[in-house]
mmCIF file of C-alpha atoms and ligand atoms in Angstrom:
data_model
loop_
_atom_site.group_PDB
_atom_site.id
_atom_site.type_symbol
_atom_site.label_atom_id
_atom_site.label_comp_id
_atom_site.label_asym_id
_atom_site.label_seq_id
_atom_site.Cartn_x
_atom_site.Cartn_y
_atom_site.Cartn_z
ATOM 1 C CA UNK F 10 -13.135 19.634 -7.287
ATOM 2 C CA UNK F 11 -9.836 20.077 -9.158
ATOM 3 C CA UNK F 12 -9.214 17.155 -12.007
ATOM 4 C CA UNK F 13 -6.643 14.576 -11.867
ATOM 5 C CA UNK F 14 -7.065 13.658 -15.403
ATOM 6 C CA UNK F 15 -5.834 14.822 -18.851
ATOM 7 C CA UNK F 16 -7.807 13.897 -21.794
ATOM 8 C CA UNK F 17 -5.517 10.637 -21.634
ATOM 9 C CA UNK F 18 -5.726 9.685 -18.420
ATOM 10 C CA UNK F 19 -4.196 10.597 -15.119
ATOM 11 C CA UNK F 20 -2.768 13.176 -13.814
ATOM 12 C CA UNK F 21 1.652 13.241 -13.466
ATOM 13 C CA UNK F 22 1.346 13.341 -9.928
ATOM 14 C CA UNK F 23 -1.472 10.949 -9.112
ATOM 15 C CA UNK F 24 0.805 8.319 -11.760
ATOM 16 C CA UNK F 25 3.503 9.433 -9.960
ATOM 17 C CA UNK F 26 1.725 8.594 -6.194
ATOM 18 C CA UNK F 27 0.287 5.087 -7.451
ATOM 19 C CA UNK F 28 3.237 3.708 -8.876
ATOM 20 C CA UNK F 29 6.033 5.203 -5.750
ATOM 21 C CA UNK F 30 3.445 3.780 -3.545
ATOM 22 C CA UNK F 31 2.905 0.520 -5.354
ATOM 23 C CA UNK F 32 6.894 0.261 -5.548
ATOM 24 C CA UNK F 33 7.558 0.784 -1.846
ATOM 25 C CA UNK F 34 4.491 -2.134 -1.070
ATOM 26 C CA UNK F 35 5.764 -4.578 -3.278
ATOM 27 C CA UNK F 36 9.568 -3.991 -1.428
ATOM 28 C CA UNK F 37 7.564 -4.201 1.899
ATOM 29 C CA UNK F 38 5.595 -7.095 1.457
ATOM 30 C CA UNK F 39 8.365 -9.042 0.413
ATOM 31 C CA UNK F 40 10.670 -8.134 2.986
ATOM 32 C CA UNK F 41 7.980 -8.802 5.288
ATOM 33 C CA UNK F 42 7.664 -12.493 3.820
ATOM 34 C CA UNK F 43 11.393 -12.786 4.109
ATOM 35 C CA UNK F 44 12.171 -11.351 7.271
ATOM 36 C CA UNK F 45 9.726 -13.540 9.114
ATOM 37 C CA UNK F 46 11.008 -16.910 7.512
ATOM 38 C CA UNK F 47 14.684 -15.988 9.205
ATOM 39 C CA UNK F 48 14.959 -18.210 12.004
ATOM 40 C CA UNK F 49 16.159 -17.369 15.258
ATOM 41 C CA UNK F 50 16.859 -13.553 15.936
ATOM 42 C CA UNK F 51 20.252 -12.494 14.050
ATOM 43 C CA UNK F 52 21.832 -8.991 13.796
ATOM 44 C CA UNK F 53 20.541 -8.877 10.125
ATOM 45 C CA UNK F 54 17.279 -10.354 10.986
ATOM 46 C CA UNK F 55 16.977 -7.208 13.500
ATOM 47 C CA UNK F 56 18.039 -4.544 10.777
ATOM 48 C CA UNK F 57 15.852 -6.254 8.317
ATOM 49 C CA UNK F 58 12.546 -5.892 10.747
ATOM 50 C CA UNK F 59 13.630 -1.925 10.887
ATOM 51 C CA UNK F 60 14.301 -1.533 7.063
ATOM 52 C CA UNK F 61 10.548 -2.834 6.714
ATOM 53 C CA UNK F 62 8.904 -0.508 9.012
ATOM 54 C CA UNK F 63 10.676 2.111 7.899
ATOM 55 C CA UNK F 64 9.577 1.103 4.511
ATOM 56 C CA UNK F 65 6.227 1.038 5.951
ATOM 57 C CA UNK F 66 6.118 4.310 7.558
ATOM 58 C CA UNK F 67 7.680 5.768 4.614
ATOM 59 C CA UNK F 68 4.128 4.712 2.899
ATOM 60 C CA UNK F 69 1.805 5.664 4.854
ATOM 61 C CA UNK F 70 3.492 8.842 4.880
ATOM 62 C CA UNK F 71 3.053 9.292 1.233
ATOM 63 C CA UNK F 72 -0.459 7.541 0.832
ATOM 64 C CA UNK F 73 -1.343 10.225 3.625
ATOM 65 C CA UNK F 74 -0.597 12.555 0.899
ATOM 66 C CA UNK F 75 -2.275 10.950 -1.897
ATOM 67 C CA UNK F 76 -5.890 10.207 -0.090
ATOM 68 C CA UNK F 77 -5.518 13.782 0.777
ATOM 69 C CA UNK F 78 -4.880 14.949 -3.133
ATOM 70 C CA UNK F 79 -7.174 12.004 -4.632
ATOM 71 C CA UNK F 80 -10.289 13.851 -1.921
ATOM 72 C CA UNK F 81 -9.242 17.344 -3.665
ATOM 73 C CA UNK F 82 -8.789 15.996 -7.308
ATOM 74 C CA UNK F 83 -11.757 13.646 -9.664
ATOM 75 C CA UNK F 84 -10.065 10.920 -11.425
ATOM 76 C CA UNK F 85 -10.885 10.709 -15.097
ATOM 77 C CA UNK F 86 -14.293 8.946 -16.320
ATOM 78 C CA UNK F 87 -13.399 4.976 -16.884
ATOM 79 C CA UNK F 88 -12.717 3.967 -20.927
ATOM 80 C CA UNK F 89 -16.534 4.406 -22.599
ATOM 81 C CA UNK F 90 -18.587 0.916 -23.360
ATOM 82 C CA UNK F 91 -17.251 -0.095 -19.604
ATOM 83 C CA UNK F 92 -20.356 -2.028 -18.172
ATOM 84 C CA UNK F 93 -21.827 -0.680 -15.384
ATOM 85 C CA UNK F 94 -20.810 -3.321 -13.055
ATOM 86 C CA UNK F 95 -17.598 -3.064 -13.692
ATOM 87 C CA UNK F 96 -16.802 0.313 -13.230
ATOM 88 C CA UNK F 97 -18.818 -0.122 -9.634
ATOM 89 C CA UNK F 98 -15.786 -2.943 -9.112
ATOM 90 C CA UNK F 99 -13.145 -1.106 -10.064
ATOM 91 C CA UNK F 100 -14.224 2.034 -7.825
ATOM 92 C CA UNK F 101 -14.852 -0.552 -4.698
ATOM 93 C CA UNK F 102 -11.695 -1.871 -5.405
ATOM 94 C CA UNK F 103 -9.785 1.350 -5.804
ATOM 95 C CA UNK F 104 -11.741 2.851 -2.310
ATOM 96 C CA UNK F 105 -10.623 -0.483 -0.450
ATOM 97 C CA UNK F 106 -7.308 -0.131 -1.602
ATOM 98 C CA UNK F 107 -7.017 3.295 -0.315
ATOM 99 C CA UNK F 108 -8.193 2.094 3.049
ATOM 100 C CA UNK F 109 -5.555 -1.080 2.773
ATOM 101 C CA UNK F 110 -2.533 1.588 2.426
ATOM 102 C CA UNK F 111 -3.248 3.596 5.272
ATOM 103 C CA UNK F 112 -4.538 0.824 7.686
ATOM 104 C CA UNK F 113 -1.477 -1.850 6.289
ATOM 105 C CA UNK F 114 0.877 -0.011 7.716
ATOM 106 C CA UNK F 115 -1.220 1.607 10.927
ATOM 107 C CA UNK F 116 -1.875 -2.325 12.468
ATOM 108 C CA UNK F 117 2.298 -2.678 11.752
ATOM 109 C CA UNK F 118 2.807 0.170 13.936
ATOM 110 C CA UNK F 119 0.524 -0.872 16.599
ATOM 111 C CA UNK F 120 1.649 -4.095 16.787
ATOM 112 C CA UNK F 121 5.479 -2.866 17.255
ATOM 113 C CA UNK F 122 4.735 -0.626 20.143
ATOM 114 C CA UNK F 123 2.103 -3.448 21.419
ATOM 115 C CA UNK F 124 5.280 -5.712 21.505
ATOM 116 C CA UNK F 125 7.272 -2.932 23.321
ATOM 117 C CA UNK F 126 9.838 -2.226 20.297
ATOM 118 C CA UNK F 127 9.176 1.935 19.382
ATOM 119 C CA UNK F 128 9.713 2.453 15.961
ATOM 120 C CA UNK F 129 12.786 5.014 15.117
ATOM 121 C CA UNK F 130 12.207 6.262 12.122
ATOM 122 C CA UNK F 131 15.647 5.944 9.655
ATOM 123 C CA UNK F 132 17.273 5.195 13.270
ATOM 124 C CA UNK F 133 16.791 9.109 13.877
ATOM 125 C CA UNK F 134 13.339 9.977 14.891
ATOM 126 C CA UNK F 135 11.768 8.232 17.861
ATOM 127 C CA UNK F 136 8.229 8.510 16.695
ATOM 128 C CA UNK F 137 5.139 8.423 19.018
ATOM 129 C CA UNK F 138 4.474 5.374 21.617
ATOM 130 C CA UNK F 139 0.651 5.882 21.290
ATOM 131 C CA UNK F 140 -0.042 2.444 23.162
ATOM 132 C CA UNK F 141 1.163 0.471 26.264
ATOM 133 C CA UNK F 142 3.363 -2.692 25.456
ATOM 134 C CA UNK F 143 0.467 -5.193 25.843
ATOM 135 C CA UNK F 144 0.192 -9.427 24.871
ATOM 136 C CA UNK F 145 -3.376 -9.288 24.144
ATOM 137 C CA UNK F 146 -3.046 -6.136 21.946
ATOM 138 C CA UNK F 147 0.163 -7.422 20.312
ATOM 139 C CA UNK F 148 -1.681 -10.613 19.386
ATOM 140 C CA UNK F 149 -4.755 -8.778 17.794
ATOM 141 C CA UNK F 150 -2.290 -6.412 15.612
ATOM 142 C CA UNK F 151 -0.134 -8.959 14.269
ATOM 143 C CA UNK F 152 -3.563 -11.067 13.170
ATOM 144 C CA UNK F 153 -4.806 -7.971 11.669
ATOM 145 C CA UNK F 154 -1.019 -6.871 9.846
ATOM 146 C CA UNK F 155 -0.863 -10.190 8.330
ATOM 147 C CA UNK F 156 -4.286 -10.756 7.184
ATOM 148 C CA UNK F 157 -4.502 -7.581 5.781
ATOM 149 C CA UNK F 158 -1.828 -7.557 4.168
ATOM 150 C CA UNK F 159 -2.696 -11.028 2.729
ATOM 151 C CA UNK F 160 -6.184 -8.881 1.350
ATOM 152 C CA UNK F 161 -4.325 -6.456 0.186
ATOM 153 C CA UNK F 162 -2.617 -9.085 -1.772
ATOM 154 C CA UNK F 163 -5.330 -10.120 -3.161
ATOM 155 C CA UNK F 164 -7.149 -7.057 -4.216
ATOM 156 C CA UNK F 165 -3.768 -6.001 -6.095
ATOM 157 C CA UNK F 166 -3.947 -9.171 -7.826
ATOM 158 C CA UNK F 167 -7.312 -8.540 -8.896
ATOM 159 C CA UNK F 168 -6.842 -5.051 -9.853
ATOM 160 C CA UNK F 169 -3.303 -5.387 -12.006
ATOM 161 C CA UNK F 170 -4.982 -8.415 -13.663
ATOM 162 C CA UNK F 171 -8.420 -6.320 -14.145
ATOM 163 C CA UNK F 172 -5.947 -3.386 -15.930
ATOM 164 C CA UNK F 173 -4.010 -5.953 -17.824
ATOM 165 C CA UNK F 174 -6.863 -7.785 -19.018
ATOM 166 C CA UNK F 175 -8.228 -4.161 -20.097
ATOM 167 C CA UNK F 176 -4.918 -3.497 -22.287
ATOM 168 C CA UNK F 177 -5.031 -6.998 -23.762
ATOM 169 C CA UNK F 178 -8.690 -8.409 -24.580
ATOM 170 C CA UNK F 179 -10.133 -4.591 -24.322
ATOM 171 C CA UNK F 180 -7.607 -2.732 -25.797
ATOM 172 C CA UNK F 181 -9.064 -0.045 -24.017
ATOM 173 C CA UNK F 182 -5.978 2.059 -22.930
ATOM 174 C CA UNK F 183 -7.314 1.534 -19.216
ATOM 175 C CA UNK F 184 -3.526 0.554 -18.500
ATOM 176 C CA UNK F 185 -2.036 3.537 -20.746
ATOM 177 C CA UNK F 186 -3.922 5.530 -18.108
ATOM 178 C CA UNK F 187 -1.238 4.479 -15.448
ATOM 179 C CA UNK F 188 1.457 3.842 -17.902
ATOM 180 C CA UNK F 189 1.914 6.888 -20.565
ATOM 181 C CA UNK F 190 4.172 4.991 -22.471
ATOM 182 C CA UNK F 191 2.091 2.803 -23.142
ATOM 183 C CA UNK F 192 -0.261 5.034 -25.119
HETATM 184 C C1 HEM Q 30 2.476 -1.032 3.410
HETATM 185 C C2 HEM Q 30 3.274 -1.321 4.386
HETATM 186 C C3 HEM Q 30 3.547 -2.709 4.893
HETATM 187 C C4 HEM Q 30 3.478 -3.921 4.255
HETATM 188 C C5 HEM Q 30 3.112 -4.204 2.788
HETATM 189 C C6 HEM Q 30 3.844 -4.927 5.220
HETATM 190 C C7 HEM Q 30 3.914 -6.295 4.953
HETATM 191 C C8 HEM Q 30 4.262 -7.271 5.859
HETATM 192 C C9 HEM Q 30 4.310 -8.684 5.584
HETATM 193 C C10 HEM Q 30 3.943 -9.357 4.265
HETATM 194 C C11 HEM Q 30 4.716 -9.305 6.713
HETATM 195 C C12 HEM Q 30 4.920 -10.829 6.931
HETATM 196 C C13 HEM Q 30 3.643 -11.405 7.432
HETATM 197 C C14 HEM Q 30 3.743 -12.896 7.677
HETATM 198 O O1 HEM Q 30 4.329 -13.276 8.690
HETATM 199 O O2 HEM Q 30 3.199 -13.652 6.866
HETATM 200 C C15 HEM Q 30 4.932 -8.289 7.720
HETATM 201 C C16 HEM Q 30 5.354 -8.518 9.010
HETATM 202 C C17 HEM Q 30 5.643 -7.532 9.908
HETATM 203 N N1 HEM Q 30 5.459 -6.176 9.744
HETATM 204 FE FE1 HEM Q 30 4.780 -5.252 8.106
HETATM 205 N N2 HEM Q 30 4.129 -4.321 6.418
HETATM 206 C C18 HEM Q 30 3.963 -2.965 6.266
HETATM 207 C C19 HEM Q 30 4.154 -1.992 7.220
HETATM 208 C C20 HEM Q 30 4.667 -2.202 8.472
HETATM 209 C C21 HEM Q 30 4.955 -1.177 9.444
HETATM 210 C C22 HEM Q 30 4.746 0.333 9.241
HETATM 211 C C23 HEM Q 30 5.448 -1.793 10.554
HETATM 212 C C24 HEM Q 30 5.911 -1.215 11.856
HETATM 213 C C25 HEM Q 30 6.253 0.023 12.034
HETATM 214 C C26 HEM Q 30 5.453 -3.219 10.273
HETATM 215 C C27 HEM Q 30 5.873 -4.189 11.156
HETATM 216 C C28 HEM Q 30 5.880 -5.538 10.901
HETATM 217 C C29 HEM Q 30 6.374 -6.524 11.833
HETATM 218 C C30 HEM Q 30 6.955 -6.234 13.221
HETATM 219 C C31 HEM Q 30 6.210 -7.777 11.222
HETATM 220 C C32 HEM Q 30 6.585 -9.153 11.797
HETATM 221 C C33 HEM Q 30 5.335 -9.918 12.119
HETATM 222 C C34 HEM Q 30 5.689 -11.215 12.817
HETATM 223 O O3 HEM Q 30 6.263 -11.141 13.911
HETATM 224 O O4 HEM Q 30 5.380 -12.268 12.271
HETATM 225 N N3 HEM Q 30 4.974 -3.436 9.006
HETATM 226 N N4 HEM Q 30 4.628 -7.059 7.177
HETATM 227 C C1 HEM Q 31 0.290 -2.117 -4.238
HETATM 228 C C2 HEM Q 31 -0.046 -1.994 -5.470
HETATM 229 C C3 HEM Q 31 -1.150 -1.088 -6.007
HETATM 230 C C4 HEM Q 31 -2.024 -0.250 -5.350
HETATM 231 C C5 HEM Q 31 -2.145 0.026 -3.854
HETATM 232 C C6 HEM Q 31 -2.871 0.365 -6.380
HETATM 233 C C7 HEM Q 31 -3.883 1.273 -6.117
HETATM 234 C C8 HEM Q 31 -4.642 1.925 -7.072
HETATM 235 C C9 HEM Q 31 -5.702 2.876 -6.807
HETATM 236 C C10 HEM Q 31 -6.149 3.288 -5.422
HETATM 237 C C11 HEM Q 31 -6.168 3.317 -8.008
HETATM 238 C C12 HEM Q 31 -7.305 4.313 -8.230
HETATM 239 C C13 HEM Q 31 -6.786 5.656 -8.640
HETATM 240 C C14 HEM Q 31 -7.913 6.685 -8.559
HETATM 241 O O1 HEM Q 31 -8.781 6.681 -9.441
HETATM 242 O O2 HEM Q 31 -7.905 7.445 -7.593
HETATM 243 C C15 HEM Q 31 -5.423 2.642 -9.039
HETATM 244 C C16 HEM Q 31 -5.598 2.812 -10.392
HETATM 245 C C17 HEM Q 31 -4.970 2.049 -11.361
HETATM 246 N N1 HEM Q 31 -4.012 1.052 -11.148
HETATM 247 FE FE1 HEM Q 31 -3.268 0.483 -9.400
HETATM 248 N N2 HEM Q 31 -2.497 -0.112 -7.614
HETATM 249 C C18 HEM Q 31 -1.440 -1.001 -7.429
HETATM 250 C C19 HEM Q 31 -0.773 -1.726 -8.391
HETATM 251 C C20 HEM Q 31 -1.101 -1.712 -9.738
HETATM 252 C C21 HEM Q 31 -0.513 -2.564 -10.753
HETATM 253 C C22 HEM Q 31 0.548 -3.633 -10.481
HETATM 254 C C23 HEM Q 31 -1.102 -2.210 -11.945
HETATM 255 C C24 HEM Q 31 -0.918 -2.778 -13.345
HETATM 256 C C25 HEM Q 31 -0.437 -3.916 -13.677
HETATM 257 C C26 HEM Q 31 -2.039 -1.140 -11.686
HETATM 258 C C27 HEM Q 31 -2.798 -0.495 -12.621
HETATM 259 C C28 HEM Q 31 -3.690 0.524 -12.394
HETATM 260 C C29 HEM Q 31 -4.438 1.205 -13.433
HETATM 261 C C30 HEM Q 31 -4.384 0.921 -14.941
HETATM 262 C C31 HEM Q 31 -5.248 2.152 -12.788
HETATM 263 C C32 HEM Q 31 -6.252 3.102 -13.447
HETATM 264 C C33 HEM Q 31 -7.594 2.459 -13.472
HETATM 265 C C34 HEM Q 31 -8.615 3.313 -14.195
HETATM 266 O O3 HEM Q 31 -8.235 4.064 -15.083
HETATM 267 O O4 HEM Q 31 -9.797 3.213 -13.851
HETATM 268 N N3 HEM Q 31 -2.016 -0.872 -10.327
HETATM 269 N N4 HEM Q 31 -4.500 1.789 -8.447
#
């Protein structure tokens, strides 16, 4: 396996694939929050639900991309003196989140199509109707989107204040890792 480290931490492109990726989720989820909260259904409501799955295909896209380089490339060894159990966290938290990019936006997908609205990507590119318009499935995919999402929240929360506390009590360089100029 290739590395996806420098001796200071990660690699340009796997910085470059967290933080587009973390970017695009933050814009997501909180056009997702907003969106929702608009009552009735309004011209802008409708082009706001499109901007947000289009923001949402957009990652899975690239998170397709980065599972698919992270499988090909080791990331570097954590910051030495880490205790065991930590380092066991921060890799179960790092695999979950992997899993939380792709699936995220999969169950948003699912439950569009579910609720009979195909999803045209940029307003160009009809993409695939891989399931029936259905109420039961529609019900089960907007669950899932929303509680996943709301774990996904949660896991971030942990991780970014995991790194932070790393840069601050540690002063390990765990965050310099992601952030060169912070080195
Ligand atoms: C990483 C990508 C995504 C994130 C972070 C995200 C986040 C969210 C959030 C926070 C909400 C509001 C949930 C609530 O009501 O509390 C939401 C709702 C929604 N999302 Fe996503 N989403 C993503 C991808 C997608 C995709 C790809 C689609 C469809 C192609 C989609 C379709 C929807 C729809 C239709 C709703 C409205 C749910 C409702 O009717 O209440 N999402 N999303
Ligand atoms: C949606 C938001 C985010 C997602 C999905 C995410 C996901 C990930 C994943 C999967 C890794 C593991 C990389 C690997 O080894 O393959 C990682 C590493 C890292 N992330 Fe995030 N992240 C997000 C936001 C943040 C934020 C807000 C911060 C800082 C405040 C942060 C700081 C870090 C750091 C420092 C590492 C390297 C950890 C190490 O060296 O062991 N991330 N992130």
């Amino acid at each position: 396996m290739r590395s996806n480290a420098t001796a200071a931490g990660y690699s340009a492109t796997a910085i470059s694939l967290h933080w587009i990726i973390a970017l695009l989720i933050f814009a997501a989820f909180g056009l997702g929050l907003y969106m929702t909260g608009i009552p009735g259904l309004t011209p802008t409501k409708l082009k706001l639900f499109s901007w947000h799955k289009w923001l949402g295909v957009t990652v899975f896209a690239i998170a397709v991309v980065r599972v698919l380089w992270r499988a090909t490339h080791a990331a570097p060894p954590v910051a030495a003196g880490t205790p065991a159990w930590q380092a066991k966290a921060a890799a179960a938290a790092h695999h979950l989140l992997y899993v939380l990019i792709l699936v995220v936006p999969i169950t948003g997908y699912l439950y569009s199509l579910a609720a009979g609205v195909p999803v045209v990507y940029l307003g160009l590119w009809k993409m695939p109707v891989l399931i029936e318009p259905s109420d039961e499935l529609k019900e089960v995919f907007k669950v899932a989107h929303i509680w996943l999402n709301y774990l996904m929240a949660a896991v971030v929360t942990v991780h970014a204040a995991a790194a932070i506390k790393h840069q601050v009590v540690d002063r390990d360089g765990t965050l310099g890792r992601m952030l060169p100029f912070l080195r």
